[in-house]
PDB file of C-alpha atoms and ligand atoms in Angstrom:
ATOM      1  CA  UNK A   2      28.643  99.093-147.963  1.00 50.00           C
ATOM      2  CA  UNK A   3      26.888 101.390-150.345  1.00 52.00           C
ATOM      3  CA  UNK A   4      27.916 104.943-149.722  1.00 53.00           C
ATOM      4  CA  UNK A   5      25.140 107.424-149.555  1.00 55.00           C
ATOM      5  CA  UNK A   6      25.324 109.939-152.332  1.00 56.00           C
ATOM      6  CA  UNK A   7      26.166 113.340-151.008  1.00 53.00           C
ATOM      7  CA  UNK A   8      23.955 115.745-152.834  1.00 55.00           C
ATOM      8  CA  UNK A   9      24.906 119.380-152.601  1.00 55.00           C
ATOM      9  CA  UNK A  10      21.785 121.135-151.449  1.00 77.00           C
ATOM     10  CA  UNK A  11      21.537 124.853-151.254  1.00 90.00           C
ATOM     11  CA  UNK A  12      19.297 126.537-148.717  1.00 95.00           C
ATOM     12  CA  UNK A  13      16.308 128.576-149.832  1.00 97.00           C
ATOM     13  CA  UNK A  14      14.335 130.963-147.654  1.00 97.00           C
ATOM     14  CA  UNK A  15      11.351 132.663-149.288  1.00 97.00           C
ATOM     15  CA  UNK A  16       9.526 135.828-148.308  1.00 97.00           C
ATOM     16  CA  UNK A  17       6.132 136.428-149.916  1.00 94.00           C
ATOM     17  CA  UNK A  18       3.659 139.143-149.055  1.00 90.00           C
ATOM     18  CA  UNK A  19       1.880 142.218-150.360  1.00 87.00           C
ATOM     19  CA  UNK A  20       3.342 145.472-151.688  1.00 80.00           C
ATOM     20  CA  UNK A  21       5.015 147.627-149.058  1.00 80.00           C
ATOM     21  CA  UNK A  22       5.238 144.994-146.307  1.00 87.00           C
ATOM     22  CA  UNK A  23       8.985 145.629-146.171  1.00 86.00           C
ATOM     23  CA  UNK A  24       9.866 142.333-147.870  1.00 89.00           C
ATOM     24  CA  UNK A  25      12.683 143.726-149.919  1.00 88.00           C
ATOM     25  CA  UNK A  26      14.757 145.422-147.262  1.00 89.00           C
ATOM     26  CA  UNK A  27      14.011 142.697-144.686  1.00 95.00           C
ATOM     27  CA  UNK A  28      15.062 140.035-147.211  1.00 96.00           C
ATOM     28  CA  UNK A  29      18.261 141.926-148.059  1.00 94.00           C
ATOM     29  CA  UNK A  30      19.195 142.247-144.384  1.00 96.00           C
ATOM     30  CA  UNK A  31      18.188 138.697-143.533  1.00 97.00           C
ATOM     31  CA  UNK A  32      20.365 137.436-146.391  1.00 96.00           C
ATOM     32  CA  UNK A  33      23.308 139.448-145.026  1.00 95.00           C
ATOM     33  CA  UNK A  34      22.705 138.125-141.492  1.00 96.00           C
ATOM     34  CA  UNK A  35      22.627 134.511-142.730  1.00 95.00           C
ATOM     35  CA  UNK A  36      25.466 134.890-145.246  1.00 94.00           C
ATOM     36  CA  UNK A  37      23.098 134.009-148.100  1.00 95.00           C
ATOM     37  CA  UNK A  38      22.482 135.866-151.334  1.00 94.00           C
ATOM     38  CA  UNK A  39      19.417 137.986-151.860  1.00 94.00           C
ATOM     39  CA  UNK A  40      17.135 137.365-154.841  1.00 95.00           C
ATOM     40  CA  UNK A  41      14.910 140.374-155.512  1.00 93.00           C
ATOM     41  CA  UNK A  42      12.347 138.902-157.921  1.00 94.00           C
ATOM     42  CA  UNK A  43      10.427 142.202-158.167  1.00 91.00           C
ATOM     43  CA  UNK A  44      13.529 143.813-159.686  1.00 93.00           C
ATOM     44  CA  UNK A  45      13.424 141.151-162.422  1.00 95.00           C
ATOM     45  CA  UNK A  46       9.799 141.983-163.298  1.00 94.00           C
ATOM     46  CA  UNK A  47      10.678 145.675-163.180  1.00 94.00           C
ATOM     47  CA  UNK A  48      13.639 145.132-165.510  1.00 96.00           C
ATOM     48  CA  UNK A  49      11.423 143.356-168.042  1.00 96.00           C
ATOM     49  CA  UNK A  50       8.822 146.130-167.774  1.00 95.00           C
ATOM     50  CA  UNK A  51      11.520 148.733-168.335  1.00 95.00           C
ATOM     51  CA  UNK A  52      12.771 146.868-171.436  1.00 96.00           C
ATOM     52  CA  UNK A  53       9.202 146.623-172.775  1.00 96.00           C
ATOM     53  CA  UNK A  54       8.615 150.365-172.336  1.00 94.00           C
ATOM     54  CA  UNK A  55      12.045 151.224-173.700  1.00 94.00           C
ATOM     55  CA  UNK A  56      11.296 149.248-176.861  1.00 96.00           C
ATOM     56  CA  UNK A  57       7.992 151.082-177.247  1.00 95.00           C
ATOM     57  CA  UNK A  58       6.003 147.840-176.876  1.00 95.00           C
ATOM     58  CA  UNK A  59       2.487 148.020-175.436  1.00 94.00           C
ATOM     59  CA  UNK A  60       2.641 146.279-171.990  1.00 93.00           C
ATOM     60  CA  UNK A  61      -0.720 144.673-172.845  1.00 93.00           C
ATOM     61  CA  UNK A  62       0.499 142.963-176.014  1.00 93.00           C
ATOM     62  CA  UNK A  63       1.007 139.507-174.542  1.00 91.00           C
ATOM     63  CA  UNK A  64       3.173 137.671-177.047  1.00 96.00           C
ATOM     64  CA  UNK A  65       5.563 140.527-177.684  1.00 97.00           C
ATOM     65  CA  UNK A  66       5.993 141.170-173.966  1.00 97.00           C
ATOM     66  CA  UNK A  67       6.614 137.471-173.240  1.00 97.00           C
ATOM     67  CA  UNK A  68       9.215 137.412-176.029  1.00 98.00           C
ATOM     68  CA  UNK A  69      11.027 140.339-174.393  1.00 97.00           C
ATOM     69  CA  UNK A  70      10.997 138.490-171.047  1.00 97.00           C
ATOM     70  CA  UNK A  71      12.526 135.387-172.629  1.00 97.00           C
ATOM     71  CA  UNK A  72      15.139 137.355-174.561  1.00 97.00           C
ATOM     72  CA  UNK A  73      16.313 139.612-171.720  1.00 96.00           C
ATOM     73  CA  UNK A  74      19.367 138.253-169.917  1.00 96.00           C
ATOM     74  CA  UNK A  75      19.100 138.836-166.184  1.00 96.00           C
ATOM     75  CA  UNK A  76      22.125 138.045-164.016  1.00 92.00           C
ATOM     76  CA  UNK A  77      22.926 138.693-160.416  1.00 90.00           C
ATOM     77  CA  UNK A  78      26.509 139.604-159.587  1.00 86.00           C
ATOM     78  CA  UNK A  79      28.146 138.115-156.487  1.00 77.00           C
ATOM     79  CA  UNK A  80      27.444 141.345-154.591  1.00 77.00           C
ATOM     80  CA  UNK A  81      23.754 141.238-155.415  1.00 79.00           C
ATOM     81  CA  UNK A  82      23.593 143.675-158.306  1.00 87.00           C
ATOM     82  CA  UNK A  83      21.104 142.964-161.094  1.00 94.00           C
ATOM     83  CA  UNK A  84      22.510 143.129-164.612  1.00 95.00           C
ATOM     84  CA  UNK A  85      20.195 143.464-167.575  1.00 96.00           C
ATOM     85  CA  UNK A  86      21.724 142.155-170.806  1.00 95.00           C
ATOM     86  CA  UNK A  87      25.151 142.646-169.254  1.00 94.00           C
ATOM     87  CA  UNK A  88      24.535 146.225-168.050  1.00 93.00           C
ATOM     88  CA  UNK A  89      23.851 147.466-164.525  1.00 93.00           C
ATOM     89  CA  UNK A  90      20.072 147.774-164.094  1.00 92.00           C
ATOM     90  CA  UNK A  91      19.184 151.459-164.614  1.00 90.00           C
ATOM     91  CA  UNK A  92      17.571 153.495-161.793  1.00 90.00           C
ATOM     92  CA  UNK A  93      14.553 153.827-164.121  1.00 91.00           C
ATOM     93  CA  UNK A  94      13.438 150.331-163.079  1.00 92.00           C
ATOM     94  CA  UNK A  95      12.314 151.994-159.806  1.00 88.00           C
ATOM     95  CA  UNK A  96      10.870 155.072-161.537  1.00 86.00           C
ATOM     96  CA  UNK A  97       7.277 156.148-162.023  1.00 83.00           C
ATOM     97  CA  UNK A  98       6.879 154.831-165.569  1.00 86.00           C
ATOM     98  CA  UNK A  99       7.810 151.301-164.519  1.00 88.00           C
ATOM     99  CA  UNK A 100       5.981 151.479-161.160  1.00 82.00           C
ATOM    100  CA  UNK A 101       2.779 152.502-162.937  1.00 78.00           C
ATOM    101  CA  UNK A 102       2.958 149.732-165.541  1.00 73.00           C
ATOM    102  CA  UNK A 103       4.097 146.401-164.138  1.00 62.00           C
ATOM    103  CA  UNK A 104       0.820 144.667-163.365  1.00 73.00           C
ATOM    104  CA  UNK A 105       0.095 143.988-167.073  1.00 85.00           C
ATOM    105  CA  UNK A 106       3.601 142.670-167.516  1.00 92.00           C
ATOM    106  CA  UNK A 107       3.801 140.612-164.334  1.00 88.00           C
ATOM    107  CA  UNK A 108       0.338 139.102-164.935  1.00 87.00           C
ATOM    108  CA  UNK A 109       1.504 137.802-168.332  1.00 93.00           C
ATOM    109  CA  UNK A 110       1.868 133.992-168.062  1.00 94.00           C
ATOM    110  CA  UNK A 111       4.735 133.912-170.563  1.00 96.00           C
ATOM    111  CA  UNK A 112       6.624 136.492-168.514  1.00 96.00           C
ATOM    112  CA  UNK A 113       6.008 134.539-165.312  1.00 94.00           C
ATOM    113  CA  UNK A 114       7.224 131.280-166.835  1.00 96.00           C
ATOM    114  CA  UNK A 115      10.404 132.971-168.019  1.00 97.00           C
ATOM    115  CA  UNK A 116      11.040 134.633-164.636  1.00 97.00           C
ATOM    116  CA  UNK A 117      10.345 131.475-162.615  1.00 97.00           C
ATOM    117  CA  UNK A 118      12.816 129.522-164.767  1.00 96.00           C
ATOM    118  CA  UNK A 119      15.483 132.199-164.304  1.00 95.00           C
ATOM    119  CA  UNK A 120      14.858 132.317-160.538  1.00 96.00           C
ATOM    120  CA  UNK A 121      15.154 128.545-160.159  1.00 95.00           C
ATOM    121  CA  UNK A 122      18.365 128.588-162.153  1.00 93.00           C
ATOM    122  CA  UNK A 123      19.879 131.105-159.709  1.00 92.00           C
ATOM    123  CA  UNK A 124      19.009 128.813-156.783  1.00 92.00           C
ATOM    124  CA  UNK A 125      20.959 125.918-158.264  1.00 91.00           C
ATOM    125  CA  UNK A 126      24.276 127.388-157.245  1.00 88.00           C
ATOM    126  CA  UNK A 127      23.822 129.329-154.023  1.00 90.00           C
ATOM    127  CA  UNK A 128      22.009 129.748-150.710  1.00 94.00           C
ATOM    128  CA  UNK A 129      19.266 132.304-151.214  1.00 95.00           C
ATOM    129  CA  UNK A 130      16.779 134.525-149.523  1.00 96.00           C
ATOM    130  CA  UNK A 131      14.234 134.999-152.314  1.00 96.00           C
ATOM    131  CA  UNK A 132      11.684 137.767-152.029  1.00 95.00           C
ATOM    132  CA  UNK A 133       8.505 138.266-154.060  1.00 91.00           C
ATOM    133  CA  UNK A 134       4.820 137.610-154.189  1.00 85.00           C
ATOM    134  CA  UNK A 135       5.046 134.020-155.397  1.00 89.00           C
ATOM    135  CA  UNK A 136       8.447 132.820-154.262  1.00 94.00           C
ATOM    136  CA  UNK A 137       7.094 130.486-151.576  1.00 95.00           C
ATOM    137  CA  UNK A 138       3.836 129.541-153.301  1.00 91.00           C
ATOM    138  CA  UNK A 139       5.044 128.894-156.857  1.00 92.00           C
ATOM    139  CA  UNK A 140       8.763 129.340-157.442  1.00 95.00           C
ATOM    140  CA  UNK A 141      10.197 127.459-154.455  1.00 96.00           C
ATOM    141  CA  UNK A 142       7.375 125.503-152.777  1.00 95.00           C
ATOM    142  CA  UNK A 143       9.988 123.188-151.203  1.00 94.00           C
ATOM    143  CA  UNK A 144      12.062 125.985-149.683  1.00 96.00           C
ATOM    144  CA  UNK A 145      13.550 125.380-146.229  1.00 95.00           C
ATOM    145  CA  UNK A 146      11.499 128.188-144.680  1.00 97.00           C
ATOM    146  CA  UNK A 147       8.673 130.129-146.347  1.00 97.00           C
ATOM    147  CA  UNK A 148       7.607 133.374-144.726  1.00 97.00           C
ATOM    148  CA  UNK A 149       4.543 135.475-145.497  1.00 95.00           C
ATOM    149  CA  UNK A 150       5.290 139.003-144.384  1.00 95.00           C
ATOM    150  CA  UNK A 151       2.310 141.255-143.879  1.00 93.00           C
ATOM    151  CA  UNK A 152       1.361 144.604-142.331  1.00 93.00           C
ATOM    152  CA  UNK A 153      -1.835 146.628-142.198  1.00 94.00           C
ATOM    153  CA  UNK A 154      -2.358 148.652-145.432  1.00 93.00           C
ATOM    154  CA  UNK A 155      -2.194 152.003-143.602  1.00 94.00           C
ATOM    155  CA  UNK A 156       1.115 151.022-142.024  1.00 93.00           C
ATOM    156  CA  UNK A 157       2.477 149.935-145.388  1.00 93.00           C
ATOM    157  CA  UNK A 158       1.488 153.304-146.869  1.00 93.00           C
ATOM    158  CA  UNK A 159       3.141 155.111-143.942  1.00 93.00           C
ATOM    159  CA  UNK A 160       6.368 153.172-144.401  1.00 89.00           C
ATOM    160  CA  UNK A 161       6.486 153.809-148.149  1.00 88.00           C
ATOM    161  CA  UNK A 162       5.846 157.527-147.631  1.00 92.00           C
ATOM    162  CA  UNK A 163       8.615 157.722-145.012  1.00 90.00           C
ATOM    163  CA  UNK A 164      10.965 155.940-147.406  1.00 85.00           C
ATOM    164  CA  UNK A 165      10.176 158.402-150.199  1.00 87.00           C
ATOM    165  CA  UNK A 166      10.617 161.392-147.909  1.00 92.00           C
ATOM    166  CA  UNK A 167      13.963 159.995-146.785  1.00 91.00           C
ATOM    167  CA  UNK A 168      14.924 160.071-150.480  1.00 86.00           C
ATOM    168  CA  UNK A 169      13.763 163.715-150.673  1.00 89.00           C
ATOM    169  CA  UNK A 170      10.732 162.748-152.768  1.00 89.00           C
ATOM    170  CA  UNK A 171       7.286 164.238-152.167  1.00 91.00           C
ATOM    171  CA  UNK A 172       4.875 161.631-150.764  1.00 89.00           C
ATOM    172  CA  UNK A 173       1.089 161.769-150.649  1.00 93.00           C
ATOM    173  CA  UNK A 174       0.178 159.096-148.102  1.00 94.00           C
ATOM    174  CA  UNK A 175      -3.496 158.877-149.074  1.00 95.00           C
ATOM    175  CA  UNK A 176      -2.569 158.374-152.729  1.00 94.00           C
ATOM    176  CA  UNK A 177       0.011 155.740-151.756  1.00 92.00           C
ATOM    177  CA  UNK A 178      -2.579 153.908-149.672  1.00 93.00           C
ATOM    178  CA  UNK A 179      -5.014 153.927-152.609  1.00 94.00           C
ATOM    179  CA  UNK A 180      -2.253 152.594-154.900  1.00 89.00           C
ATOM    180  CA  UNK A 181      -1.368 149.851-152.388  1.00 89.00           C
ATOM    181  CA  UNK A 182      -5.001 148.775-152.144  1.00 90.00           C
ATOM    182  CA  UNK A 183      -5.339 148.711-155.945  1.00 88.00           C
ATOM    183  CA  UNK A 184      -2.179 146.644-156.260  1.00 84.00           C
ATOM    184  CA  UNK A 185      -3.245 144.211-153.514  1.00 86.00           C
ATOM    185  CA  UNK A 186      -6.514 143.647-155.324  1.00 87.00           C
ATOM    186  CA  UNK A 187      -4.916 143.242-158.758  1.00 83.00           C
ATOM    187  CA  UNK A 188      -2.180 140.956-157.406  1.00 79.00           C
ATOM    188  CA  UNK A 189      -4.508 138.738-155.373  1.00 81.00           C
ATOM    189  CA  UNK A 190      -7.175 138.310-158.056  1.00 83.00           C
ATOM    190  CA  UNK A 191      -5.072 137.741-161.158  1.00 77.00           C
ATOM    191  CA  UNK A 192      -5.481 134.258-162.638  1.00 76.00           C
ATOM    192  CA  UNK A 193      -1.784 133.454-162.927  1.00 72.00           C
ATOM    193  CA  UNK A 194       0.242 133.193-159.683  1.00 71.00           C
ATOM    194  CA  UNK A 195      -1.981 135.365-157.506  1.00 75.00           C
ATOM    195  CA  UNK A 196      -0.559 136.649-154.257  1.00 77.00           C
ATOM    196  CA  UNK A 197      -1.613 134.055-151.684  1.00 79.00           C
ATOM    197  CA  UNK A 198      -0.676 132.382-148.440  1.00 82.00           C
ATOM    198  CA  UNK A 199      -0.291 128.683-148.889  1.00 83.00           C
ATOM    199  CA  UNK A 200      -0.243 125.853-146.384  1.00 84.00           C
ATOM    200  CA  UNK A 201       2.958 125.691-144.392  1.00 90.00           C
ATOM    201  CA  UNK A 202       3.950 129.344-144.713  1.00 94.00           C
ATOM    202  CA  UNK A 203       5.017 131.113-141.566  1.00 96.00           C
ATOM    203  CA  UNK A 204       2.767 134.196-141.342  1.00 95.00           C
ATOM    204  CA  UNK A 205       4.480 137.205-139.774  1.00 95.00           C
ATOM    205  CA  UNK A 206       2.492 140.378-139.105  1.00 94.00           C
ATOM    206  CA  UNK A 207       5.016 143.201-138.901  1.00 94.00           C
ATOM    207  CA  UNK A 208       2.535 145.958-137.991  1.00 93.00           C
ATOM    208  CA  UNK A 209       4.137 147.946-135.171  1.00 92.00           C
ATOM    209  CA  UNK A 210       7.531 146.236-135.497  1.00 93.00           C
ATOM    210  CA  UNK A 211      10.677 148.101-136.492  1.00 91.00           C
ATOM    211  CA  UNK A 212      12.683 146.573-139.313  1.00 92.00           C
ATOM    212  CA  UNK A 213      15.600 145.322-137.170  1.00 96.00           C
ATOM    213  CA  UNK A 214      13.079 143.495-134.972  1.00 96.00           C
ATOM    214  CA  UNK A 215      11.560 141.803-138.005  1.00 96.00           C
ATOM    215  CA  UNK A 216      14.966 140.760-139.328  1.00 97.00           C
ATOM    216  CA  UNK A 217      15.979 139.332-135.954  1.00 97.00           C
ATOM    217  CA  UNK A 218      12.673 137.479-135.604  1.00 97.00           C
ATOM    218  CA  UNK A 219      13.077 135.854-139.021  1.00 97.00           C
ATOM    219  CA  UNK A 220      16.745 135.054-138.418  1.00 97.00           C
ATOM    220  CA  UNK A 221      15.816 133.217-135.219  1.00 97.00           C
ATOM    221  CA  UNK A 222      13.046 131.326-136.972  1.00 96.00           C
ATOM    222  CA  UNK A 223      15.416 130.254-139.751  1.00 96.00           C
ATOM    223  CA  UNK A 224      17.959 129.009-137.218  1.00 94.00           C
ATOM    224  CA  UNK A 225      15.295 127.070-135.361  1.00 93.00           C
ATOM    225  CA  UNK A 226      14.014 125.506-138.590  1.00 92.00           C
ATOM    226  CA  UNK A 227      17.394 124.624-140.045  1.00 88.00           C
ATOM    227  CA  UNK A 228      19.232 123.498-136.936  1.00 76.00           C
ATOM    228  CA  UNK A 229      16.615 122.367-134.429  1.00 58.00           C
ATOM    229  CA  UNK A 230      17.818 122.286-130.827  1.00 52.00           C
TER     230      UNK A 230
HETATM  231  O1   DC B 306       8.067 144.151-155.323  1.00 90.85           O
HETATM  232  P1   DC B 306       8.151 145.129-156.467  1.00 90.85           P
HETATM  233  O2   DC B 306       7.320 146.370-156.235  1.00 90.85           O
HETATM  234  O3   DC B 306       9.557 145.484-156.840  1.00 90.85           O
HETATM  235  O4   DC B 306       7.494 144.356-157.721  1.00 90.85           O
HETATM  236  C1   DC B 306       7.394 144.931-159.002  1.00 90.85           C
HETATM  237  C2   DC B 306       6.225 144.318-159.765  1.00 90.85           C
HETATM  238  O5   DC B 306       6.454 142.933-160.047  1.00 90.85           O
HETATM  239  C3   DC B 306       4.889 144.353-159.019  1.00 90.85           C
HETATM  240  O6   DC B 306       3.851 144.596-159.969  1.00 90.85           O
HETATM  241  C4   DC B 306       4.721 142.978-158.475  1.00 90.85           C
HETATM  242  C5   DC B 306       5.436 142.141-159.493  1.00 90.85           C
HETATM  243  N1   DC B 306       6.037 140.927-158.917  1.00 90.85           N
HETATM  244  C6   DC B 306       5.438 139.725-159.172  1.00 90.85           C
HETATM  245  O7   DC B 306       4.408 139.688-159.838  1.00 90.85           O
HETATM  246  N2   DC B 306       5.996 138.567-158.700  1.00 90.85           N
HETATM  247  C7   DC B 306       7.117 138.612-157.969  1.00 90.85           C
HETATM  248  N3   DC B 306       7.649 137.478-157.508  1.00 90.85           N
HETATM  249  C8   DC B 306       7.730 139.852-157.681  1.00 90.85           C
HETATM  250  C9   DC B 306       7.157 140.999-158.164  1.00 90.85           C
END
């Protein structure tokens, strides 16, 4: 009898969706609930943007920026910490300079190719919840479950403002809403890997749901998909 090859297969759950839909913290908590690791792809684009700015390179200068993306080593530690060229990612990756700049960097096809390759490499050795705008559509189209997490723009602006206030930062909700709408438009109309819902994604509208409810809903859906009754 020919024995069937046992191929180690790691699980991949993806969460796509627009800015401020709560993808990141839902993905982190879902990963913890499932015992999977969390892959924050936005942090990788932010780290590259930070490196580009730190080197004084113009974010619009395509080839130079793509070269930085290829050359920057991005590793995730076992406890989910991003390391950039061997160092803990600096808080500046979440700062204003990086937040104001990333669209030029993340729209760069060379940057995207480099990030997608790094993200797929991570998935070769562990179960993952991967979060980002293209994780289900481009990076892992064969993932076990692909969610598209959405919420009304005004609710997304409210959540982001509440988050900033909780961190003792001043928050102008109208300005945040305008920024979210600009980012949605830029991210959904760019030629390379636009934000989109693709066939087979599980669309979840989180408007009016508290975060623990969203996490529990997704956890149940994953269990149903992976171990059907
Ligand atoms: O989700 P975030 O705000 O941390 O993302 C930072 C930037 O990277 C933002 O411009 C969107 C972009 N991004 C992307 O283009 N593709 C991803 N998979 C994740 C983030």
